[in-house]
Amino acid sequence: MMPRPNYKLTELAEEMVRCAQPLLPAGGRLFLGLQQESDGSLRMIWWRGDDFRLIAEIDASPEGFCDEDTDEGALQDAASACLTYLAGRWPSPPRRLGVITDGTGVAFSPNRPAVAEPGWLLDHAGGLATLTTILPLDGEGPCALLCTPIEAASYH
């Protein structure tokens, strides 16, 4: 848990959420995992919130990002900026660092930073791992199973 709010991280997360919204259809009950690899490539993963089923996945290196005037390209740029900044807050940055977003909030897991790791979703839904919130997730949205009760949640 970060000792106090980080306004730059919050600003970057808000931009990432804004860019993710067009890629999360209303009523679709989908959420996104965004994971940056040590080489700077970005993995975008769509899951269904009801059963955590993988819906779609895109991997791209920064050179292969879509044009920034497209929804996907805007999200790639915003997520890359947010994850790069977040990694810079780590004493020793993990090789893979990711966040999840439901189009409302953004959260990450300091103890399990790679969102694409097998078992990541189930461990968080089952309470074996906890999220740190940058922006609050919708407690009734597609990430509801991953949201911890407000008393137990940690905020950056």
Short mmCIF file of C-alpha atoms in Angstrom, two decimals:
data_model
loop_
_atom_site.label_atom_id
_atom_site.label_comp_id
_atom_site.label_asym_id
_atom_site.label_seq_id
_atom_site.Cartn_x
_atom_site.Cartn_y
_atom_site.Cartn_z
CA MET A 1 0.00 0.00 0.00
CA MET A 2 1.33 3.41 -0.86
CA PRO A 3 1.67 5.74 2.13
CA ARG A 4 -0.45 8.51 0.61
CA PRO A 5 -2.35 9.29 -2.60
CA ASN A 6 -0.22 9.78 -5.67
CA TYR A 7 -1.90 12.46 -7.79
CA LYS A 8 0.12 11.72 -10.93
CA LEU A 9 -0.78 8.02 -10.76
CA THR A 10 -4.44 8.95 -10.24
CA GLU A 11 -4.34 11.27 -13.26
CA LEU A 12 -2.77 8.56 -15.45
CA ALA A 13 -5.32 5.99 -14.23
CA GLU A 14 -8.22 8.35 -14.98
CA GLU A 15 -6.94 8.78 -18.54
CA MET A 16 -6.58 5.03 -18.92
CA VAL A 17 -10.18 4.50 -17.72
CA ARG A 18 -11.44 7.16 -20.13
CA CYS A 19 -9.66 5.40 -23.00
CA ALA A 20 -10.88 1.93 -21.91
CA GLN A 21 -14.56 2.86 -21.82
CA PRO A 22 -15.16 2.63 -25.61
CA LEU A 23 -13.65 -0.88 -25.54
CA LEU A 24 -15.94 -2.09 -22.74
CA PRO A 25 -19.48 -2.26 -24.16
CA ALA A 26 -22.24 -1.06 -21.83
CA GLY A 27 -24.02 -4.02 -20.28
CA GLY A 28 -21.36 -6.37 -21.63
CA ARG A 29 -20.14 -7.30 -18.13
CA LEU A 30 -16.56 -7.27 -19.42
CA PHE A 31 -13.44 -5.94 -17.76
CA LEU A 32 -9.90 -5.47 -18.96
CA GLY A 33 -6.52 -6.60 -17.74
CA LEU A 34 -3.59 -4.55 -19.01
CA GLN A 35 -0.14 -6.02 -18.44
CA GLN A 36 3.19 -4.51 -19.39
CA GLU A 37 6.14 -6.83 -19.95
CA SER A 38 9.75 -5.93 -19.16
CA ASP A 39 10.38 -5.25 -22.89
CA GLY A 40 7.61 -2.61 -22.91
CA SER A 41 5.09 -4.73 -24.79
CA LEU A 42 1.49 -4.49 -23.65
CA ARG A 43 -1.00 -7.28 -23.26
CA MET A 44 -4.70 -6.34 -23.28
CA ILE A 45 -7.05 -9.04 -21.98
CA TRP A 46 -10.84 -8.92 -21.91
CA TRP A 47 -12.58 -11.17 -19.38
CA ARG A 48 -16.24 -11.72 -18.68
CA GLY A 49 -17.06 -10.74 -15.10
CA ASP A 50 -19.67 -13.45 -14.55
CA ASP A 51 -17.36 -16.45 -15.01
CA PHE A 52 -13.89 -14.91 -15.73
CA ARG A 53 -13.93 -16.46 -19.20
CA LEU A 54 -11.28 -15.06 -21.54
CA ILE A 55 -13.04 -13.14 -24.32
CA ALA A 56 -10.18 -11.58 -26.30
CA GLU A 57 -6.49 -10.84 -26.02
CA ILE A 58 -4.10 -8.54 -27.88
CA ASP A 59 -0.32 -8.31 -27.49
CA ALA A 60 1.69 -5.48 -29.03
CA SER A 61 5.11 -3.94 -28.70
CA PRO A 62 5.17 -0.12 -28.55
CA GLU A 63 6.17 -0.06 -32.22
CA GLY A 64 3.12 -2.17 -33.04
CA PHE A 65 0.58 -0.07 -31.12
CA CYS A 66 -2.41 1.06 -33.15
CA ASP A 67 -2.66 4.69 -34.24
CA GLU A 68 -3.39 6.87 -31.22
CA ASP A 69 -6.48 8.27 -32.93
CA THR A 70 -8.14 4.83 -32.62
CA ASP A 71 -9.78 3.61 -29.41
CA GLU A 72 -7.35 0.72 -29.09
CA GLY A 73 -4.30 2.90 -29.78
CA ALA A 74 -5.39 5.53 -27.27
CA LEU A 75 -5.80 2.84 -24.61
CA GLN A 76 -2.42 1.29 -25.46
CA ASP A 77 -0.70 4.65 -25.02
CA ALA A 78 -2.58 5.52 -21.82
CA ALA A 79 -2.05 2.08 -20.26
CA SER A 80 1.62 2.09 -21.15
CA ALA A 81 2.09 5.50 -19.51
CA CYS A 82 0.19 4.44 -16.37
CA LEU A 83 2.00 1.11 -16.01
CA THR A 84 5.42 2.65 -16.65
CA TYR A 85 4.76 5.24 -13.94
CA LEU A 86 3.41 2.59 -11.55
CA ALA A 87 6.49 0.41 -12.13
CA GLY A 88 8.67 3.39 -11.23
CA ARG A 89 7.08 3.45 -7.78
CA TRP A 90 8.27 -0.12 -7.07
CA PRO A 91 11.56 -0.59 -5.16
CA SER A 92 12.46 -3.28 -7.71
CA PRO A 93 9.93 -3.28 -10.59
CA PRO A 94 8.41 -6.67 -11.45
CA ARG A 95 9.08 -8.13 -14.90
CA ARG A 96 5.35 -8.16 -15.57
CA LEU A 97 3.05 -5.54 -14.10
CA GLY A 98 -0.64 -5.22 -14.71
CA VAL A 99 -3.83 -3.53 -13.66
CA ILE A 100 -7.49 -4.27 -14.14
CA THR A 101 -10.20 -1.82 -15.11
CA ASP A 102 -13.95 -2.10 -15.39
CA GLY A 103 -14.21 1.25 -17.16
CA THR A 104 -14.84 2.94 -13.81
CA GLY A 105 -11.88 2.10 -11.60
CA VAL A 106 -8.34 0.74 -11.70
CA ALA A 107 -6.67 -1.69 -9.31
CA PHE A 108 -3.46 -3.69 -9.09
CA SER A 109 -2.05 -6.40 -6.86
CA PRO A 110 1.32 -5.62 -5.25
CA ASN A 111 1.85 -9.24 -4.23
CA ARG A 112 0.68 -10.67 -7.57
CA PRO A 113 1.54 -7.96 -10.13
CA ALA A 114 1.08 -10.06 -13.31
CA VAL A 115 -2.67 -10.06 -14.07
CA ALA A 116 -2.25 -12.59 -16.91
CA GLU A 117 -0.68 -15.15 -14.58
CA PRO A 118 -2.65 -18.41 -14.29
CA GLY A 119 -4.90 -18.39 -11.24
CA TRP A 120 -4.66 -14.61 -10.73
CA LEU A 121 -8.40 -13.98 -11.09
CA LEU A 122 -9.49 -16.91 -8.92
CA ASP A 123 -6.98 -16.08 -6.18
CA HIS A 124 -8.32 -12.54 -5.98
CA ALA A 125 -11.96 -13.62 -6.16
CA GLY A 126 -11.31 -16.20 -3.43
CA GLY A 127 -9.58 -13.74 -1.12
CA LEU A 128 -6.13 -15.38 -1.37
CA ALA A 129 -4.75 -12.13 -2.78
CA THR A 130 -5.95 -8.54 -2.47
CA LEU A 131 -6.09 -5.56 -4.77
CA THR A 132 -4.80 -2.07 -4.18
CA THR A 133 -7.14 0.51 -5.63
CA ILE A 134 -5.98 3.48 -7.65
CA LEU A 135 -9.56 4.42 -8.62
CA PRO A 136 -12.50 2.53 -7.02
CA LEU A 137 -13.91 -0.33 -9.09
CA ASP A 138 -17.68 -0.60 -9.44
CA GLY A 139 -18.69 -2.94 -6.59
CA GLU A 140 -21.70 -4.06 -8.62
CA GLY A 141 -19.95 -4.18 -12.00
CA PRO A 142 -18.01 -6.92 -13.78
CA CYS A 143 -15.22 -6.84 -11.17
CA ALA A 144 -17.61 -7.30 -8.22
CA LEU A 145 -16.16 -10.72 -7.37
CA LEU A 146 -12.69 -9.18 -7.19
CA CYS A 147 -13.70 -6.23 -5.01
CA THR A 148 -12.92 -6.67 -1.35
CA PRO A 149 -15.20 -5.15 1.27
CA ILE A 150 -14.43 -1.46 1.79
CA GLU A 151 -13.05 -2.13 5.30
CA ALA A 152 -10.44 -4.53 3.91
CA ALA A 153 -9.58 -2.67 0.71
CA SER A 154 -6.35 -0.74 0.47
CA TYR A 155 -6.05 2.48 -1.45
CA HIS A 156 -2.90 3.98 -2.90
#
